[in-house]
Tab-separated table of C-alpha atoms in Angstrom:
chain	number	residue	atom	x	y	z
A	12	MET	CA	-23.193	16.155	0.838
A	13	PRO	CA	-21.446	12.993	-0.425
A	14	ARG	CA	-18.669	11.073	1.274
A	15	ALA	CA	-15.652	9.386	-0.332
A	16	ILE	CA	-14.055	6.049	0.587
A	17	LEU	CA	-10.624	5.499	-0.952
A	18	ILE	CA	-9.215	1.986	-0.554
A	19	VAL	CA	-5.672	0.949	-1.466
A	20	LEU	CA	-5.083	-2.769	-1.950
A	21	ASP	CA	-1.375	-2.539	-1.232
A	22	SER	CA	0.683	-3.958	-4.138
A	23	VAL	CA	-2.276	-5.257	-6.194
A	24	GLY	CA	-0.895	-4.073	-9.524
A	25	ILE	CA	-2.115	-5.156	-12.951
A	26	GLY	CA	1.095	-4.921	-14.996
A	27	GLY	CA	1.776	-2.979	-18.163
A	28	ALA	CA	3.661	0.038	-16.806
A	29	PRO	CA	5.219	1.668	-19.893
A	30	ASP	CA	8.478	2.358	-18.030
A	31	ALA	CA	8.712	-1.020	-16.259
A	32	ASP	CA	11.912	-1.857	-18.138
A	33	LYS	CA	13.720	0.976	-16.330
A	34	PHE	CA	13.003	-0.827	-13.057
A	35	GLY	CA	13.799	-4.317	-14.315
A	36	ASP	CA	10.098	-5.207	-14.178
A	37	GLU	CA	9.017	-5.472	-17.813
A	38	GLY	CA	6.451	-8.265	-17.919
A	39	ALA	CA	5.542	-8.204	-14.218
A	40	ALA	CA	1.781	-8.393	-13.608
A	41	THR	CA	0.629	-9.140	-10.076
A	42	ILE	CA	-3.056	-9.931	-10.710
A	43	GLY	CA	-2.467	-11.556	-14.095
A	44	HIS	CA	0.261	-13.899	-12.906
A	45	ILE	CA	-1.616	-14.872	-9.745
A	46	ALA	CA	-4.668	-15.684	-11.894
A	47	GLU	CA	-2.557	-17.720	-14.322
A	48	ALA	CA	-0.935	-19.651	-11.474
A	49	CYS	CA	-4.324	-20.426	-9.928
A	50	ALA	CA	-5.711	-21.584	-13.280
A	51	ALA	CA	-2.718	-23.933	-13.612
A	52	GLY	CA	-3.241	-25.404	-10.137
A	53	LYS	CA	-0.257	-23.543	-8.646
A	54	GLY	CA	-2.433	-21.459	-6.356
A	55	ASP	CA	-3.719	-24.432	-4.364
A	56	ARG	CA	-2.891	-24.962	-0.735
A	57	ASP	CA	-4.582	-27.396	1.631
A	58	GLY	CA	-6.796	-25.573	4.077
A	59	LEU	CA	-6.336	-22.233	2.310
A	60	ARG	CA	-7.725	-22.229	-1.197
A	61	ALA	CA	-7.951	-24.158	-4.469
A	62	GLY	CA	-8.952	-23.664	-8.086
A	63	PRO	CA	-9.157	-20.603	-10.346
A	64	LEU	CA	-8.913	-17.114	-8.850
A	65	THR	CA	-12.453	-16.058	-7.930
A	66	LEU	CA	-13.115	-12.348	-7.347
A	67	PRO	CA	-16.754	-11.734	-8.335
A	68	ASN	CA	-17.145	-8.351	-6.665
A	69	LEU	CA	-13.899	-6.782	-7.873
A	70	ASP	CA	-14.487	-8.316	-11.294
A	71	GLY	CA	-18.007	-6.854	-11.408
A	72	LEU	CA	-16.470	-3.426	-10.844
A	73	GLY	CA	-14.153	-3.919	-13.827
A	74	LEU	CA	-10.963	-5.530	-12.477
A	75	GLY	CA	-10.685	-7.868	-15.460
A	76	LEU	CA	-11.280	-5.018	-17.895
A	77	ALA	CA	-8.699	-2.816	-16.150
A	78	ALA	CA	-6.110	-5.609	-16.267
A	79	GLU	CA	-6.834	-6.218	-19.928
A	80	GLY	CA	-6.609	-2.503	-20.637
A	81	ALA	CA	-3.200	-2.312	-18.975
A	82	THR	CA	-1.640	-5.414	-20.547
A	83	GLY	CA	-3.800	-6.448	-23.492
A	84	THR	CA	-4.529	-9.788	-21.803
A	85	LEU	CA	-7.616	-10.772	-19.801
A	86	PRO	CA	-6.475	-12.783	-16.743
A	87	PRO	CA	-8.056	-16.240	-16.432
A	88	GLY	CA	-10.957	-16.309	-14.004
A	89	LEU	CA	-11.772	-12.632	-14.613
A	90	SER	CA	-14.198	-11.310	-17.206
A	91	ARG	CA	-15.430	-8.370	-19.244
A	92	ASN	CA	-18.807	-8.469	-17.489
A	93	GLN	CA	-18.856	-5.118	-15.743
A	94	LEU	CA	-21.867	-4.861	-13.444
A	95	GLY	CA	-21.579	-1.221	-12.497
A	96	GLY	CA	-19.377	1.765	-11.783
A	97	VAL	CA	-16.437	3.177	-13.701
A	98	TRP	CA	-13.115	1.413	-14.212
A	99	ALA	CA	-9.735	2.700	-15.329
A	100	HIS	CA	-6.078	1.752	-15.197
A	101	ALA	CA	-3.514	4.290	-14.013
A	102	ARG	CA	0.192	4.852	-14.572
A	103	GLU	CA	2.536	6.323	-11.993
A	104	VAL	CA	4.678	9.345	-12.845
A	105	SER	CA	6.595	9.434	-9.543
A	106	MET	CA	10.167	8.192	-9.711
A	107	GLY	CA	9.778	5.040	-7.663
A	108	LYS	CA	7.740	1.919	-7.028
A	109	ASP	CA	7.379	2.366	-3.301
A	110	THR	CA	4.567	2.917	-0.823
A	111	PRO	CA	4.962	6.672	-0.119
A	112	SER	CA	5.301	7.611	-3.811
A	113	GLY	CA	2.230	5.604	-4.766
A	114	HIS	CA	0.039	6.860	-1.943
A	115	TRP	CA	1.080	10.488	-2.240
A	116	GLU	CA	0.400	10.448	-5.965
A	117	ILE	CA	-2.995	8.790	-5.348
A	118	ALA	CA	-3.687	11.678	-2.975
A	119	GLY	CA	-2.873	14.177	-5.728
A	120	VAL	CA	0.846	14.828	-5.206
A	121	PRO	CA	3.364	13.037	-7.460
A	122	VAL	CA	6.910	12.787	-6.122
A	123	PRO	CA	9.127	15.095	-8.222
A	124	PHE	CA	12.453	13.953	-6.769
A	125	GLU	CA	14.482	10.769	-6.526
A	126	TRP	CA	14.574	8.937	-3.222
A	127	GLY	CA	17.813	8.164	-1.450
A	128	TYR	CA	18.818	4.499	-1.465
A	129	PHE	CA	21.505	2.566	0.366
A	130	PRO	CA	24.095	0.584	-1.629
A	131	ASP	CA	23.994	-3.212	-1.674
A	132	THR	CA	27.274	-3.496	0.206
A	133	GLU	CA	28.357	-4.680	3.642
A	134	PRO	CA	28.235	-2.533	5.655
A	135	THR	CA	25.471	-0.737	3.779
A	136	PHE	CA	24.838	2.303	6.014
A	137	PRO	CA	27.199	5.284	6.303
A	138	LYS	CA	29.313	5.016	9.445
A	139	GLU	CA	28.226	8.439	10.657
A	140	ILE	CA	24.609	7.255	10.691
A	141	THR	CA	25.248	3.999	12.561
A	142	ASP	CA	27.595	5.720	15.038
A	143	ALA	CA	24.967	8.383	15.764
A	144	LEU	CA	22.200	5.788	16.036
A	145	ILE	CA	24.243	3.780	18.565
A	146	GLU	CA	25.191	6.859	20.599
A	147	ARG	CA	21.800	8.569	20.639
A	148	GLY	CA	19.935	5.284	21.137
A	149	ASN	CA	22.272	4.195	23.960
A	150	LEU	CA	22.902	0.906	22.182
A	151	PRO	CA	25.675	-1.665	22.686
A	152	GLY	CA	25.885	-1.844	18.891
A	153	ILE	CA	23.788	-3.010	15.944
A	154	LEU	CA	23.403	-6.197	13.919
A	155	GLY	CA	22.798	-6.632	10.206
A	156	ASN	CA	23.849	-3.435	8.453
A	157	ARG	CA	23.034	-4.854	5.016
A	158	HIS	CA	20.297	-5.532	2.468
A	159	ALA	CA	18.054	-8.378	3.598
A	160	SER	CA	14.603	-9.920	3.689
A	161	GLY	CA	12.981	-8.964	6.976
A	162	THR	CA	11.808	-12.435	7.914
A	163	ALA	CA	15.118	-14.043	6.943
A	164	ILE	CA	17.327	-11.630	8.870
A	165	ILE	CA	15.180	-11.927	12.007
A	166	GLU	CA	15.434	-15.707	11.812
A	167	GLU	CA	19.196	-15.406	11.365
A	168	LEU	CA	19.994	-12.729	13.948
A	169	GLY	CA	16.996	-12.634	16.304
A	170	GLU	CA	18.531	-14.847	19.000
A	171	GLU	CA	21.746	-12.800	18.984
A	172	SER	CA	19.687	-9.606	19.174
A	173	ILE	CA	17.883	-10.876	22.284
A	174	ARG	CA	21.148	-12.038	23.876
A	175	THR	CA	23.163	-8.870	23.185
A	176	GLY	CA	20.502	-6.155	23.226
A	177	LYS	CA	21.579	-5.056	19.739
A	178	PRO	CA	18.745	-4.261	17.290
A	179	ILE	CA	18.837	-5.532	13.709
A	180	VAL	CA	19.251	-2.704	11.182
A	181	TYR	CA	18.766	-3.455	7.497
A	182	THR	CA	17.385	-2.132	4.211
A	183	SER	CA	16.082	-3.289	0.817
A	184	VAL	CA	15.882	-1.936	-2.726
A	185	ASP	CA	13.273	0.513	-1.390
A	186	SER	CA	14.192	3.838	0.172
A	187	VAL	CA	14.059	2.564	3.751
A	188	LEU	CA	16.025	2.011	6.924
A	189	GLN	CA	14.388	-0.789	8.922
A	190	ILE	CA	15.017	-1.727	12.532
A	191	ALA	CA	13.876	-5.062	13.939
A	192	ALA	CA	13.868	-5.741	17.672
A	193	HIS	CA	12.030	-7.953	20.143
A	194	GLU	CA	8.839	-6.425	21.538
A	195	THR	CA	9.563	-7.330	25.152
A	196	HIS	CA	13.309	-7.998	25.452
A	197	PHE	CA	14.172	-4.758	23.648
A	198	GLY	CA	10.860	-2.967	24.202
A	199	LEU	CA	8.278	-1.718	21.728
A	200	GLU	CA	8.338	1.942	22.772
A	201	ARG	CA	12.122	1.896	22.823
A	202	LEU	CA	12.072	0.567	19.261
A	203	TYR	CA	9.727	3.369	18.194
A	204	ASP	CA	11.972	5.957	19.851
A	205	LEU	CA	14.990	4.497	18.068
A	206	CYS	CA	13.192	4.765	14.722
A	207	LYS	CA	12.393	8.417	15.428
A	208	ILE	CA	16.125	9.002	15.840
A	209	ALA	CA	16.790	7.104	12.605
A	210	ARG	CA	14.183	9.223	10.835
A	211	GLU	CA	16.123	12.367	11.755
A	212	LEU	CA	19.433	10.837	10.726
A	213	VAL	CA	18.293	9.814	7.235
A	214	ASP	CA	16.399	13.025	6.442
A	215	PRO	CA	19.432	14.628	4.725
A	216	LEU	CA	19.694	11.559	2.467
A	217	ASN	CA	16.090	11.806	1.218
A	218	VAL	CA	15.275	8.335	2.539
A	219	GLY	CA	11.533	7.746	2.451
A	220	ARG	CA	10.919	5.749	5.616
A	221	ALA	CA	12.397	4.489	8.855
A	222	ILE	CA	10.391	1.395	9.768
A	223	ALA	CA	10.013	-0.295	13.151
A	224	ARG	CA	9.760	-4.078	12.718
A	225	PRO	CA	8.952	-5.627	16.118
A	226	PHE	CA	8.958	-9.395	16.551
A	227	VAL	CA	8.142	-11.944	19.248
A	228	GLY	CA	9.250	-15.503	20.007
A	229	GLU	CA	12.332	-16.900	21.682
A	230	THR	CA	14.049	-18.967	18.998
A	231	ALA	CA	14.674	-18.818	15.254
A	232	GLU	CA	11.908	-21.375	14.779
A	233	THR	CA	9.326	-19.349	16.733
A	234	PHE	CA	10.103	-15.743	15.730
A	235	GLU	CA	7.153	-13.848	14.221
A	236	ARG	CA	6.853	-10.234	13.164
A	237	THR	CA	3.903	-8.545	14.860
A	238	HIS	CA	1.305	-6.096	13.618
A	239	ASN	CA	2.875	-3.313	15.711
A	240	ARG	CA	4.989	-2.236	12.763
A	241	ARG	CA	5.228	1.530	12.464
A	242	ASP	CA	6.498	3.609	9.530
A	243	PHE	CA	8.160	6.948	10.194
A	244	ALA	CA	7.828	8.609	6.809
A	245	MET	CA	8.991	11.817	5.255
A	246	PRO	CA	5.974	14.155	4.867
A	247	PRO	CA	4.576	14.814	1.372
A	248	PRO	CA	6.241	17.714	-0.476
A	249	GLU	CA	2.997	19.712	-0.771
A	250	PRO	CA	-0.590	19.545	0.520
A	251	THR	CA	-2.556	16.480	-0.569
A	252	VAL	CA	-6.302	16.000	-0.936
A	253	LEU	CA	-6.233	14.945	2.730
A	254	ASP	CA	-4.896	18.364	3.743
A	255	ARG	CA	-7.437	20.102	1.551
A	256	ALA	CA	-10.234	18.140	3.190
A	257	VAL	CA	-9.077	19.021	6.700
A	258	ASP	CA	-8.597	22.681	5.731
A	259	ALA	CA	-12.222	22.673	4.524
A	260	GLY	CA	-13.392	21.441	7.921
A	261	ARG	CA	-13.920	17.809	6.936
A	262	ASN	CA	-12.936	14.693	8.829
A	263	VAL	CA	-10.328	12.390	7.324
A	264	PHE	CA	-10.340	8.837	8.675
A	265	ALA	CA	-7.038	6.992	8.194
A	266	VAL	CA	-7.456	3.215	8.296
A	267	GLY	CA	-4.318	1.089	8.576
A	268	LYS	CA	-0.890	2.581	7.900
A	269	ILE	CA	-2.232	5.658	6.077
A	270	ILE	CA	-1.345	7.845	9.064
A	271	ASP	CA	2.274	6.638	8.899
A	272	ILE	CA	2.556	7.063	5.126
A	273	PHE	CA	1.431	10.686	5.336
A	274	ALA	CA	3.402	11.400	8.542
A	275	GLY	CA	0.132	12.321	10.245
A	276	HIS	CA	-0.583	15.191	7.841
A	277	GLY	CA	-4.189	15.806	6.796
A	278	ILE	CA	-5.704	13.246	9.180
A	279	THR	CA	-8.249	13.753	11.960
A	280	HIS	CA	-8.939	10.147	13.019
A	281	LYS	CA	-6.849	6.964	12.876
A	282	LEU	CA	-8.041	3.354	13.068
A	283	LYS	CA	-5.790	0.296	12.987
A	284	GLY	CA	-6.204	-3.442	13.316
A	285	PRO	CA	-4.032	-6.558	12.925
A	286	GLY	CA	-4.479	-8.109	9.480
A	287	ASN	CA	-6.734	-7.490	6.518
A	288	MET	CA	-9.907	-8.853	8.091
A	289	LYS	CA	-9.589	-6.748	11.246
A	290	MET	CA	-8.702	-3.822	8.986
A	291	PHE	CA	-11.936	-4.386	7.072
A	292	ASP	CA	-13.804	-4.175	10.379
A	293	LYS	CA	-12.076	-0.838	11.003
A	294	LEU	CA	-13.009	0.337	7.503
A	295	LEU	CA	-16.669	-0.355	8.215
A	296	GLU	CA	-16.311	1.425	11.562
A	297	ALA	CA	-14.824	4.475	9.835
A	298	VAL	CA	-17.621	4.576	7.254
A	299	GLU	CA	-20.165	4.445	10.062
A	300	MET	CA	-18.433	7.359	11.807
A	301	ALA	CA	-18.018	9.487	8.672
A	302	HIS	CA	-20.341	12.473	8.207
A	303	ASP	CA	-21.328	14.406	5.100
A	304	GLY	CA	-18.301	15.521	3.116
A	305	ASP	CA	-15.804	13.321	4.979
A	306	LEU	CA	-13.042	11.170	3.506
A	307	VAL	CA	-12.162	7.616	4.555
A	308	PHE	CA	-8.730	6.467	3.321
A	309	ALA	CA	-7.753	2.838	3.960
A	310	ASN	CA	-4.703	0.708	3.235
A	311	PHE	CA	-4.743	-3.111	3.227
A	312	VAL	CA	-1.087	-3.957	3.659
A	313	ASP	CA	-1.178	-7.756	4.043
A	314	PHE	CA	-1.211	-8.330	0.284
A	315	ASP	CA	2.215	-6.716	0.127
A	316	THR	CA	3.949	-7.658	3.363
A	317	ASP	CA	2.607	-11.153	3.977
A	318	PHE	CA	2.334	-12.479	0.425
A	319	GLY	CA	3.980	-10.284	-2.213
A	320	HIS	CA	7.383	-9.907	-0.574
A	321	ARG	CA	7.301	-13.553	0.481
A	322	ARG	CA	6.432	-14.673	-3.071
A	323	ASP	CA	3.463	-16.639	-1.747
A	324	VAL	CA	1.018	-17.147	-4.637
A	325	PRO	CA	-1.578	-19.255	-2.764
A	326	GLY	CA	-1.491	-16.882	0.195
A	327	TYR	CA	-1.895	-13.832	-2.041
A	328	ALA	CA	-4.772	-15.448	-3.944
A	329	GLY	CA	-6.508	-16.455	-0.737
A	330	ALA	CA	-6.154	-12.957	0.706
A	331	LEU	CA	-7.647	-11.424	-2.441
A	332	GLU	CA	-10.609	-13.788	-2.306
A	333	ALA	CA	-11.163	-13.131	1.416
A	334	PHE	CA	-11.152	-9.379	0.795
A	335	ASP	CA	-13.492	-9.708	-2.191
A	336	ALA	CA	-15.938	-11.783	-0.138
A	337	ARG	CA	-16.328	-8.944	2.362
A	338	LEU	CA	-17.025	-6.178	-0.140
A	339	PRO	CA	-20.832	-6.700	0.032
A	340	GLU	CA	-20.629	-5.637	3.692
A	341	LEU	CA	-19.235	-2.293	2.554
A	342	PHE	CA	-21.712	-1.957	-0.293
A	343	ALA	CA	-24.576	-2.499	2.156
A	344	VAL	CA	-23.717	0.551	4.289
A	345	LEU	CA	-23.116	3.045	1.482
A	346	ARG	CA	-25.350	5.993	0.764
A	347	ASP	CA	-26.503	6.600	-2.776
A	348	ASP	CA	-24.126	9.546	-3.276
A	349	ASP	CA	-21.063	7.978	-1.604
A	350	LEU	CA	-18.060	7.339	-3.831
A	351	VAL	CA	-15.862	4.269	-3.367
A	352	ILE	CA	-12.564	3.932	-5.249
A	353	LEU	CA	-10.496	0.749	-4.992
A	354	THR	CA	-6.950	1.000	-6.304
A	355	ALA	CA	-3.317	0.071	-5.556
A	356	ASP	CA	-0.015	1.880	-4.999
A	357	HIS	CA	2.367	-0.376	-6.999
A	358	GLY	CA	2.781	-4.045	-7.800
A	359	ASN	CA	4.451	-6.920	-5.969
A	360	ASP	CA	4.206	-9.845	-8.370
A	361	PRO	CA	4.688	-13.021	-6.293
A	362	THR	CA	5.862	-14.904	-9.387
A	363	TRP	CA	8.591	-12.357	-10.147
A	364	ARG	CA	12.301	-12.622	-9.426
A	365	GLY	CA	13.582	-11.223	-6.161
A	366	SER	CA	11.310	-10.167	-3.300
A	367	ASP	CA	10.603	-6.518	-3.981
A	368	HIS	CA	7.897	-4.280	-5.432
A	369	THR	CA	7.256	-4.300	-9.172
A	370	ARG	CA	6.599	-1.262	-11.340
A	371	GLU	CA	3.047	-1.736	-12.655
A	372	GLN	CA	-0.104	0.070	-13.571
A	373	VAL	CA	-2.898	-0.112	-10.986
A	374	PRO	CA	-6.634	-0.745	-11.238
A	375	VAL	CA	-9.007	2.133	-10.487
A	376	LEU	CA	-12.458	0.749	-9.683
A	377	CYS	CA	-15.112	3.333	-8.841
A	378	MET	CA	-18.655	2.797	-7.627
A	379	SER	CA	-21.514	5.060	-6.564
A	380	GLY	CA	-25.251	5.258	-7.016
A	381	GLN	CA	-24.522	8.513	-8.825
A	382	LEU	CA	-22.247	6.977	-11.464
A	383	MET	CA	-23.237	5.556	-14.817
A	384	THR	CA	-21.527	2.331	-15.867
A	385	GLY	CA	-18.523	2.868	-18.102
A	386	SER	CA	-14.783	3.228	-18.524
A	387	ALA	CA	-12.330	6.061	-17.919
A	388	GLY	CA	-9.593	4.226	-19.830
A	389	ALA	CA	-5.913	4.865	-19.205
A	390	ARG	CA	-4.988	7.559	-16.700
A	391	SER	CA	-1.587	9.160	-17.133
A	392	THR	CA	-1.080	9.713	-13.389
A	393	PHE	CA	-2.367	8.322	-10.120
A	394	ALA	CA	-3.106	11.954	-9.210
A	395	ASP	CA	-6.313	11.726	-11.251
A	396	ILE	CA	-7.666	9.611	-8.395
A	397	GLY	CA	-7.085	12.313	-5.805
A	398	GLU	CA	-8.510	15.026	-8.024
A	399	SER	CA	-11.638	12.958	-8.717
A	400	VAL	CA	-12.109	12.514	-4.964
A	401	ALA	CA	-11.602	16.235	-4.411
A	402	ALA	CA	-14.185	17.136	-7.040
A	403	TRP	CA	-16.652	14.611	-5.622
A	404	LEU	CA	-16.324	16.203	-2.178
A	405	GLY	CA	-16.474	19.756	-3.496
A	406	LEU	CA	-12.899	20.552	-2.465
A	407	ALA	CA	-10.554	22.987	-4.151
A	408	PRO	CA	-8.600	21.382	-7.022
A	409	GLY	CA	-4.903	20.642	-6.718
A	410	ARG	CA	-2.075	21.297	-9.174
A	411	HIS	CA	-1.837	17.744	-10.538
A	412	GLY	CA	-4.306	15.407	-12.173
A	413	THR	CA	-7.858	15.777	-13.463
A	414	ASP	CA	-11.343	14.660	-12.419
A	415	PHE	CA	-12.133	11.666	-14.638
A	416	LEU	CA	-15.579	11.006	-13.112
A	417	LYS	CA	-17.299	14.232	-14.125
A	418	ALA	CA	-18.695	12.877	-17.396
A	419	ALA	CA	-19.888	9.663	-15.726
A	420	ARG	CA	-21.970	11.362	-13.024
A	421	ARG	CA	-25.689	10.972	-13.464
A	422	GLY	CA	-27.215	14.171	-14.753
A	423	SER	CA	-23.932	15.317	-16.287
A	424	ALA	CA	-24.416	17.514	-19.345
A	425	SER	CA	-21.688	15.641	-21.150
């Protein structure tokens, strides 16, 4: 029985979303603009990387073709030389450009409702929420209470937070309430407990996530966010392909923040590591542990958090190339009937205005010894990914999406 490995390169969009103008993102293209910047010498950084964007393994699976299909333009450094597998580009139907919407739709469940957002005012949070958070969390008060960049607000208010014991509470254009606090002075477990309270408080507002943002350091110059971030997410509105797999007696291995995104639903094993390279080690570990019929679902978040939001083109390019260089390690441990799908949940164009996600199409790069080389073209929903995984694993179909790999399977009548 085959296995499936589903990998989300967080925020690695390819542009061309037909409704991008509704989000103020018409023209955004994460991969395309990074490639253009690298070709123009704007992706160079001493000790990190230099020259054109070089992604031979992703390109061989059809990344260049998917980007061209989405936007009509082939990014510099990529090609039309597909070496194997099936490529596609997919559009999101969920009403957002955030992490939960993208992942849930990838797993077969589009989000049919609008998320709750906080206004860009000061203070930004309703008084009843902050009062309850202070009382139930036994806090001397809170800092922030506004829209902000996470790194900037920690630099600004971190010393005061340590001195007063008040956590930093802030949001962004996403449907989130974020709480930053020092790992030792405030306490990591105390921060997690506070975010659990926040999760309850924002449930009536349909807010997608309460996020714990721990940091270390003693001064504004030395503060660093750690990899002990934890997302407390609203659960998906209906069973995903993960739930269907577990109900069928399969193992589902969640690598990275997948367990947080799905609020623990439909997951039997979790593996985490600090940073993309450690996360790749955990991915390989999960594949080694997976038995017949199991699903491995991984998220590589550094592209988004470390480089997209920080508008760091050289850093983003270097992270893509480092990830691409490790793909042969995954290819080497696959069975002939395993299915690997590499995709993304949204965009985060580091050349774009602001510091938030961008509404984009995503690449869908599929490989297996049982697939003929070809294209599945444009997919009208990310849910086609989840339904293709379900069909590959012999699971019951869901209500959304279609299996786009059936015709490409070796021995298919079509």
